[in-house]
XYZ file of C-alpha atoms in Angstrom:
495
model
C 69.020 62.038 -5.882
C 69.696 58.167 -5.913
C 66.302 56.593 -6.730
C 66.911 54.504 -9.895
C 67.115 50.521 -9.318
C 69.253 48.550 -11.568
C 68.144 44.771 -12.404
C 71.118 42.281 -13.937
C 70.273 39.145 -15.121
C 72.843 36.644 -15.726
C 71.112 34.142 -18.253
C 72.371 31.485 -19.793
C 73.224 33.516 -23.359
C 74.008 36.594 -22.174
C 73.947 39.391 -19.124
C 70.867 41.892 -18.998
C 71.064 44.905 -17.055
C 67.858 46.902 -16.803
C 67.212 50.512 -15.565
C 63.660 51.430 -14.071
C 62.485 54.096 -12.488
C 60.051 54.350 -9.031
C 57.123 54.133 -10.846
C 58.173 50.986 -12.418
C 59.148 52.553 -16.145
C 62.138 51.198 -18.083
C 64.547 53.611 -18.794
C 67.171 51.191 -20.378
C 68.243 48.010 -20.806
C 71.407 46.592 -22.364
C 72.328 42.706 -23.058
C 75.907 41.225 -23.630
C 76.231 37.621 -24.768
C 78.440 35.424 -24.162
C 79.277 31.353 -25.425
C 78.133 28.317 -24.085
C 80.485 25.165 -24.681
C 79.513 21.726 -24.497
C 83.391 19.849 -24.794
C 81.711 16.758 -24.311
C 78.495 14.787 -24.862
C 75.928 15.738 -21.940
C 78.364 18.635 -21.038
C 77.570 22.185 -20.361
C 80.044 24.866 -19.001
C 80.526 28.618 -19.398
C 83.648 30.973 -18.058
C 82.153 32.870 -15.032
C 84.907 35.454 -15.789
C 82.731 36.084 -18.956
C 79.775 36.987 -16.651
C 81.531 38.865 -14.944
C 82.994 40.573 -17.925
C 79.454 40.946 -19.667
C 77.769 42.018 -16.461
C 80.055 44.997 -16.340
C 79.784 45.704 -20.149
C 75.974 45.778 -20.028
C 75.790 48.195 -16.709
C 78.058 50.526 -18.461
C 75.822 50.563 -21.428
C 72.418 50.928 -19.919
C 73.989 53.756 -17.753
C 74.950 55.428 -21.119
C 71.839 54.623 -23.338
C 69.476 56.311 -19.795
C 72.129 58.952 -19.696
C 72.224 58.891 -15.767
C 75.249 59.181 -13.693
C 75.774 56.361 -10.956
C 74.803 58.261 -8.369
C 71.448 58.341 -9.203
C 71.349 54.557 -9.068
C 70.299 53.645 -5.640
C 70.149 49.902 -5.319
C 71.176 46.582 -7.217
C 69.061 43.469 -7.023
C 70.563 40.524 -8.895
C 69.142 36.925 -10.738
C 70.183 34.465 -13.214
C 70.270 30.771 -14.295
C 69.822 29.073 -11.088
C 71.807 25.412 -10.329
C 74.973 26.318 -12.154
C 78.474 25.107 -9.811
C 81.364 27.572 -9.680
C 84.097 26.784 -7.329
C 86.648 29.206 -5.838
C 90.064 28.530 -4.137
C 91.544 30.668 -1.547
C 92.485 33.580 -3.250
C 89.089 33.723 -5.210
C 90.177 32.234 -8.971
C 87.952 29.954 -10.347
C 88.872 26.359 -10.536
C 87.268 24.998 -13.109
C 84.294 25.820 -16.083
C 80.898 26.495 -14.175
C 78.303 23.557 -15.097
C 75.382 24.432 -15.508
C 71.707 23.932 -15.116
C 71.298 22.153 -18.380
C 74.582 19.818 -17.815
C 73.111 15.785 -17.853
C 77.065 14.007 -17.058
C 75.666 13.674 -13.436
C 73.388 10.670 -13.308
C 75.412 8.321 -11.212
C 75.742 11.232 -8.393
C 71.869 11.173 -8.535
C 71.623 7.664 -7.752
C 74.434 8.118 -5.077
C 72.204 10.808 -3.414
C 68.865 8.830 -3.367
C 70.878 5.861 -2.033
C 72.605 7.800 0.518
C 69.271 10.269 2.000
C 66.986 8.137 0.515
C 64.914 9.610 -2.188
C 61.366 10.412 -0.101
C 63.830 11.819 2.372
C 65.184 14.457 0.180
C 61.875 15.465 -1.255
C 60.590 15.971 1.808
C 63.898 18.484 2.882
C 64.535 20.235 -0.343
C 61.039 20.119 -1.880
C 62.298 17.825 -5.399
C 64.312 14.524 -6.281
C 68.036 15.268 -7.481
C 68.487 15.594 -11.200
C 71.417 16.225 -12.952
C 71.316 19.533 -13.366
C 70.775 20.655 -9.747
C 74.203 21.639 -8.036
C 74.649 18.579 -5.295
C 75.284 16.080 -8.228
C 77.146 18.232 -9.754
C 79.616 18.943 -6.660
C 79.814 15.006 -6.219
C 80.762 14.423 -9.845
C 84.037 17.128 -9.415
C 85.039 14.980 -6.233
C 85.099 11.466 -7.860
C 86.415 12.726 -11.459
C 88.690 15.829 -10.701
C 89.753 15.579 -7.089
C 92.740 17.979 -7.375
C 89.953 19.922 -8.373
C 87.864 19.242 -5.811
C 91.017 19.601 -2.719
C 91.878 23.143 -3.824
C 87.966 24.373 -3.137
C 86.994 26.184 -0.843
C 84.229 28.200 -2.018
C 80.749 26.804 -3.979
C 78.612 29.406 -5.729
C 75.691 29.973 -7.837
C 76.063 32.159 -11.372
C 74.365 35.086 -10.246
C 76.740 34.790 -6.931
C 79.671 34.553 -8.307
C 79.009 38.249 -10.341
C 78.308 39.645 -6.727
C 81.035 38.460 -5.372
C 83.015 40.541 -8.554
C 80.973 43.382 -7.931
C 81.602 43.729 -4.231
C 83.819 41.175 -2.673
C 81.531 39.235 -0.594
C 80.204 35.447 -0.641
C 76.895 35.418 -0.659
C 73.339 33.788 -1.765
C 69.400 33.895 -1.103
C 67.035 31.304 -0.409
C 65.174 31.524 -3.625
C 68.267 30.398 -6.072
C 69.566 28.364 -2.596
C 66.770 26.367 -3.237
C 67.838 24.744 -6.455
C 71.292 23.504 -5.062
C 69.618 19.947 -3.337
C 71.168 20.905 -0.380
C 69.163 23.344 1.335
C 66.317 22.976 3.924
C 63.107 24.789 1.718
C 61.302 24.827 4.791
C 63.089 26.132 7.261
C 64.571 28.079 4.517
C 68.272 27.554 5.599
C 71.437 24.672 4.938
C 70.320 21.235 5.439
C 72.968 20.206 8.644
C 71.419 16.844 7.645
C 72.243 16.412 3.412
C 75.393 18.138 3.976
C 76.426 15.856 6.115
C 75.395 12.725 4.675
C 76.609 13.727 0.976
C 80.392 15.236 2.867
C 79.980 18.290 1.290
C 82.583 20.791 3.348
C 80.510 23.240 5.230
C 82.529 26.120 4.919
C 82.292 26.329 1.253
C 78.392 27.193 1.281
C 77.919 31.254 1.234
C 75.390 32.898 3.918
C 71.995 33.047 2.541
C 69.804 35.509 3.134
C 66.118 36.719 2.145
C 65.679 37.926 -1.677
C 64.488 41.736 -0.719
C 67.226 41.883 1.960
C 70.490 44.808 1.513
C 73.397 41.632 1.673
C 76.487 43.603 0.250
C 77.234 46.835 -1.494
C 79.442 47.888 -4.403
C 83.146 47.299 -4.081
C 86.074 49.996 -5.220
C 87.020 46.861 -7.425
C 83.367 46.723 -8.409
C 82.867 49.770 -9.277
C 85.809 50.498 -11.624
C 85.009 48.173 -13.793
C 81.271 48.472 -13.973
C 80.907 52.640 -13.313
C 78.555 52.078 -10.925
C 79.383 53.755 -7.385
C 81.385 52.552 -4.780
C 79.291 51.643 -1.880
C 75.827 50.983 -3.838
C 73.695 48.382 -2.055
C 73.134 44.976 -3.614
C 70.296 42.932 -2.155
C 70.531 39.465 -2.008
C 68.304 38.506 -5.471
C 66.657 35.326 -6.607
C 66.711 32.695 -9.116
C 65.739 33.208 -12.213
C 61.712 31.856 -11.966
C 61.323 33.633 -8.422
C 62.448 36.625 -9.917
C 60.300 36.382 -13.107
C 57.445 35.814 -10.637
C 57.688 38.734 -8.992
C 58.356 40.875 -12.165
C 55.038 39.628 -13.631
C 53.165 40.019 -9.960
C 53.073 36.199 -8.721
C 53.512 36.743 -5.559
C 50.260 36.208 -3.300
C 49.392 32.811 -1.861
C 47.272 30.738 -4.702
C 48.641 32.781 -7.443
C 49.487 30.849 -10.656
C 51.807 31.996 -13.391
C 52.680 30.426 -16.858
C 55.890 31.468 -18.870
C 56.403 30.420 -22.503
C 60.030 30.414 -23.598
C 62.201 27.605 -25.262
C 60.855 26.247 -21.960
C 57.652 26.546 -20.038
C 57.249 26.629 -16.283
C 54.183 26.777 -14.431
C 54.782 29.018 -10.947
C 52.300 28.783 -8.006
C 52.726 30.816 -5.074
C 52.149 29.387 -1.927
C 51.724 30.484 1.882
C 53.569 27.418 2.949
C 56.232 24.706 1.686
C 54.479 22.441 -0.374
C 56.435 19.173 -1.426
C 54.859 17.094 -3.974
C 55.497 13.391 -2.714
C 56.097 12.238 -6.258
C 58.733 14.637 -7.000
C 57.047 15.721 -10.400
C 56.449 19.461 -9.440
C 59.382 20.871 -7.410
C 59.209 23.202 -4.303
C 61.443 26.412 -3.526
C 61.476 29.448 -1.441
C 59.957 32.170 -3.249
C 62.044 35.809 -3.322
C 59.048 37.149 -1.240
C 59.280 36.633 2.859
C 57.131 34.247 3.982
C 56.108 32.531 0.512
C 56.876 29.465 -1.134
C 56.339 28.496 -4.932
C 55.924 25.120 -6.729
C 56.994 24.753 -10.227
C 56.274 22.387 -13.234
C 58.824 22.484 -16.316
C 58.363 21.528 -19.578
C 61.270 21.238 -21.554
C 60.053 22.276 -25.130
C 57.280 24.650 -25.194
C 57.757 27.660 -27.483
C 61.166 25.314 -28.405
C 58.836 23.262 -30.028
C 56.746 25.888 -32.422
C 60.393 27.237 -33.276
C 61.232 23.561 -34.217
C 58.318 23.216 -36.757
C 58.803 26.727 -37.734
C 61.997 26.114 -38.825
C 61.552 23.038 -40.158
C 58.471 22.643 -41.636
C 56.708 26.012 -41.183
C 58.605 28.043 -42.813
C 57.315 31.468 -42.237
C 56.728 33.553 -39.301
C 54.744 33.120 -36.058
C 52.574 35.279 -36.945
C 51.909 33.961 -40.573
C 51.111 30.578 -39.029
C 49.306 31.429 -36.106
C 46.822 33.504 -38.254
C 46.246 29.949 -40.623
C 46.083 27.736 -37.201
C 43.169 30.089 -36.275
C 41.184 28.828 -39.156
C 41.430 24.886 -37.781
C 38.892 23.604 -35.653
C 39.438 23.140 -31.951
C 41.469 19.237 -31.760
C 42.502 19.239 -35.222
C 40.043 16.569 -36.400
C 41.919 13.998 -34.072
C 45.515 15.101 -34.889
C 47.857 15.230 -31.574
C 51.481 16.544 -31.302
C 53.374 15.494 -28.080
C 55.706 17.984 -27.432
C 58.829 16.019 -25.968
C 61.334 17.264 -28.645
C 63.670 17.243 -25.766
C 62.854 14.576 -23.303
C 60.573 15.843 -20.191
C 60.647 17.067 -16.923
C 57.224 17.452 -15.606
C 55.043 15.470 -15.429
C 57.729 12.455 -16.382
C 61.050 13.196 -15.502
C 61.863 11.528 -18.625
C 65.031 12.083 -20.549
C 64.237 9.432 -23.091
C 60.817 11.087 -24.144
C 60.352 11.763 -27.491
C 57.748 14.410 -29.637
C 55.419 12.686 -32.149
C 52.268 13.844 -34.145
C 49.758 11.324 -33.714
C 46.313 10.431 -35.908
C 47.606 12.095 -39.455
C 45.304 11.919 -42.413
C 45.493 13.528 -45.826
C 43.193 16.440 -44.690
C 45.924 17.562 -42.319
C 47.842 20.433 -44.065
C 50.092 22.391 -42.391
C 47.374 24.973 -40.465
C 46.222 21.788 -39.072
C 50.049 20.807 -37.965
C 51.051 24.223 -36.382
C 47.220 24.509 -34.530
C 48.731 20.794 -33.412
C 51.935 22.015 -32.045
C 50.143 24.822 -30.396
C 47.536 22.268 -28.656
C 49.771 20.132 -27.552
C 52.021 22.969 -25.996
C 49.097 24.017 -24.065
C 48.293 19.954 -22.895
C 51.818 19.803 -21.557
C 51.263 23.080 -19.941
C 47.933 21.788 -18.624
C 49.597 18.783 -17.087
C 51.765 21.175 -14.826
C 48.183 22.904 -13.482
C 47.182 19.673 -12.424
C 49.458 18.692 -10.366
C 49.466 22.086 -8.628
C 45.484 21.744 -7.948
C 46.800 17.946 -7.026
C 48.415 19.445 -4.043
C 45.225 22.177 -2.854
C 46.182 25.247 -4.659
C 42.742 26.778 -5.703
C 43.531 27.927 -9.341
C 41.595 30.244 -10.720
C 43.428 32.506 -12.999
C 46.864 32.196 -14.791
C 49.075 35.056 -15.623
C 50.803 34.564 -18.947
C 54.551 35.388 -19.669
C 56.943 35.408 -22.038
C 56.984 34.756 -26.064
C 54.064 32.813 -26.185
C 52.005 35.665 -24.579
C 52.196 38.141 -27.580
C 49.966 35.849 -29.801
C 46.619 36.422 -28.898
C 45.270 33.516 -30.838
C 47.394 31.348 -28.668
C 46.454 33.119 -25.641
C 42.469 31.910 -26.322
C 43.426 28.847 -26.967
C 45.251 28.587 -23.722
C 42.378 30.162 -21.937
C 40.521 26.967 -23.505
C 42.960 24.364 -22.898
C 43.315 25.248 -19.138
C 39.557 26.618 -19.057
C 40.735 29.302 -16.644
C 40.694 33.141 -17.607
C 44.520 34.315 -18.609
C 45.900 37.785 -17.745
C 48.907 39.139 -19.275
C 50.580 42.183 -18.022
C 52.546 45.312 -18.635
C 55.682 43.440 -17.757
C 58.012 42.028 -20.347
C 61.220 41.913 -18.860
C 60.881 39.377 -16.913
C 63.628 38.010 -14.193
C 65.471 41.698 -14.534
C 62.345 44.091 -13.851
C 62.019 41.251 -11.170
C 65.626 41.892 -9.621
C 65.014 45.419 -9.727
C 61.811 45.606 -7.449
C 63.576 43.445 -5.002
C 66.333 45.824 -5.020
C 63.443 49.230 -4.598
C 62.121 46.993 -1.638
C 65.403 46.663 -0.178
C 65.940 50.351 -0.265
C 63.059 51.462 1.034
C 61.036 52.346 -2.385
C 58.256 49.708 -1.572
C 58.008 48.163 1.964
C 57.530 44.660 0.310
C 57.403 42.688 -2.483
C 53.777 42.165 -2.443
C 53.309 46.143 -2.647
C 56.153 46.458 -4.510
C 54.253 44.614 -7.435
C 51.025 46.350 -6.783
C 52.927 49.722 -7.728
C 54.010 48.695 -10.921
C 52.811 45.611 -12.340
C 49.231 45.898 -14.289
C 47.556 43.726 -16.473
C 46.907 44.351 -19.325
C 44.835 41.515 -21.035
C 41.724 38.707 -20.193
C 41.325 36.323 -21.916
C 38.259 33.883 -20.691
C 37.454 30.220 -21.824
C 34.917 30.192 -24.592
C 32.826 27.191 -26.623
C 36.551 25.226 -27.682
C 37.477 24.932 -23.146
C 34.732 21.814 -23.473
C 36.030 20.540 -26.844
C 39.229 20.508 -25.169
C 38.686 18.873 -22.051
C 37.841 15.341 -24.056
C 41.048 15.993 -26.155
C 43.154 16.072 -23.409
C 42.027 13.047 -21.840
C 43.359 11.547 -25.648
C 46.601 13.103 -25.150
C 47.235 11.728 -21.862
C 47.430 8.424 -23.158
C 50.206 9.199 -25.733
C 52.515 9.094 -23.438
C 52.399 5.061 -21.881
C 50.995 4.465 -25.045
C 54.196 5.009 -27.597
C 56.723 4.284 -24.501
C 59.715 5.809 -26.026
C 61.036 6.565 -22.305
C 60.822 5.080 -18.753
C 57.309 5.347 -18.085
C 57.748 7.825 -15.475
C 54.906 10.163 -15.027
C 51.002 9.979 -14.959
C 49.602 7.422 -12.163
């Protein structure tokens, strides 16, 4: 009997495919990783062959490590690293490297766009400012620099699209990961008529989009040779990678607020309706759930930043100095670390940002540094939340994700820093387990998302605020000033 659903993520290192079960259980999972190259300053391209090639590697293996033949695999729901451009000529071949989310070469074509929809304009369509990485710039930059290039296109599509359209032949997207591309309507959830037009971007290269839960395509004979799976096995149409986490960790009710701690750190709300924040500081997409929107703060070094002092002045494990921050008072006697190791996104959209640790004395040894690092994560975090209540989401809980979740002393101090009560839950898969229940509600496991994630997802974990959340609130109020204060960037950000 089919009734397994198969998750594939197509991340930026590597290709996950993930096996559950009905009841939401993980029966496999199987990663193949593949390079990133960077040929030139502010550059970032990968093959999307070696998706492709990884995508099938890692369904083979997670079929052999759950020992299940394909026919007991009854549907496919895909995500990935959202913005990415890969361009297709007539017979299918890609064109060019795909550049992706993290590429910066495209600040001109930002300026271009702003000039040519006006900048209010496109917030108000697509729910954010361009930025480099998003995939209009990106399409302008190939027309002014490589217009052979740019002639022999005639199809544009996302990472995660282009390994459907290996794995069955069709041309396809969804409105979550459509979102990202700064030239969709969020709204009316469809193509903006109106951007495409006024940035001469060919109409016929832009796939159909359809809704995240909905049965789009289905396993090609092509497809299925070279990944095992069977011929005829339905794909639905997937998400972006941050929809699709959202739904794997249960973020999917109107008001619902999640926070995920990788090398980045996003801040997720759910929303009933498209929310644009004027300012362009959080950014607006359709959620992979009918009938929901999300808004979504970045920060661009959050557990990147504890791995930079751990490997550079720490020098032991998390876990080592996590247990020694524990023993430092709540604001570190007036230390600060800005966390901008990497520039920022939200709240200042600010390339040129830099990290600092601010009010050093000779009492602060390196507990004091690391509880720092960990603080001043959880500010930048903090600033995100803001600007969601900013808009009128009521937040009253968050649900914690990703690496930063497993340390329970960073989990109260979260808890503090926010002075909301955080959940964690059952769910550590992320974006995969979140392609898979889109793919069970496509089948007819679940007859939504929403219930979907009520099956499966559990949490496991509350943590409330506790005597630090008031200590905290008058620290924060000191970090806020770093920023303007030291003026390493443009001065983009808090009003």
């Amino acid at each position: 009997m089919a009734d397994l659903l198969l998750g594939i993520d197509v991340g930026t290192g590597g290709c996950k495919a993930l096996l559950i079960d009905p009841q939401g259980d993980v029966l496999a999972h199987a990663t193949t990783e593949y390079p990133l190259a960077t040929p030139k300053p502010l550059w970032s391209e990968q093959d999307p062959e070696r998706w492709w090639q990884a995508t099938a590697a890692s369904i083979s293996q997670v079929l052999a490590a759950a020992n299940v033949r394909p026919d007991r695999v009854a549907g496919v729901g895909l995500t990935g690293q959202m913005h990415g451009l890969v361009l297709l000529d007539d017979t299918g071949a890609v064109l060019r490297p795909a550049i992706l989310w993290n590429d910066q070469r495209c600040a001109a074509e930002c300026d271009e766009i702003h000039k040519r929809i006006g900048r209010d304009t496109l917030i108000a369509r697509t729910g954010k400012p361009a930025l480099a990485g998003f995939t209009a710039p990106k399409i302008l930059w190939v027309r002014t620099h490589e217009p052979a290039v740019f002639s022999a296109a005639t199809t544009m599509l996302l990472p995660k699209d282009f390994v459907r359209y290996r794995l069955s032949g069709r041309k396809l997207s969804d409105v979550a990961d459509a979102s990202g591309t700064s030239l969709f309507d969020v709204g009316a959830r469809r193509w903006s008529d109106e951007i495409i037009d006024a940035l001469e971007v060919p109409r016929a290269w832009l796939p159909e989009v359809t809704e995240s839960p909905v049965i789009s395509s289905a396993v090609s004979a092509d497809g299925a040779a070279a990944s095992g799976l069977l011929q005829g096995t339905p794909i639905v149409g997937g998400a972006g990678d941050q929809a699709a986490e959202a739904v794997g960790c249960g973020v999917v009710d109107d008001g619902a607020v999640s926070v995920t701690i990788g090398t980045s750190g996003v801040v997720f709300a759910a929303t009933r309706r498209m929310t644009p924040d004027p300012a362009g500081l959080l950014h607006a997409y359709c959620h992979a759930a009918p009938g929901l929107w999300h808004v979504m703060g970045v920060m661009l070094s959050a557990g990147g930043s504890l791995r930079w002092y751990r490997d550079t002045i720490g020098g032991v494990s998390y876990d080592t100095l996590t247990a020694a921050a524990a023993t430092v008072p709540a604001g570190c006697e007036g230390l600060l670390f800005l966390p901008y190791l990497t520039g920022e996104r939200t709240p200042h959209a600010d390339p040129l940002a830099r990290g600092a640790f601010v009010g050093l004395t000779l009492r602060h040894d390196k507990p004091y540094l690391t509880r720092a690092v960990l603080e001043g994560v959880a500010f930048g975090l903090k600033d995100s939340l803001e600007l969601v209540r900013e808009l009128g989401v009521h937040v009253s809980r968050v649900r914690l994700s990703g690496g930063g979740a497993r340390s329970a002393m960073w989990r109260q101090l979260m808890a503090d820093v926010f002075d909301l009560d955080v959940v964690t839950v059952n769910v550590t898969q992320g974006a995969a387990f979140g392609a898979a229940l889109l793919a069970g509600v496509g089948i007819g496991t679940w007859p939504d998302v929403v219930e979907a994630t009520r099956a499966v997802v559990r949490e496991t974990d509350s943590v409330s605020p506790g005597a630090d959340a008031a200590v905290y609130q008058d620290v924060y109020l000191r970090y806020r000033k770093l920023y303007p204060a030291l003026a390493f960037g443009n001065g983009v950000g808090y009003g």
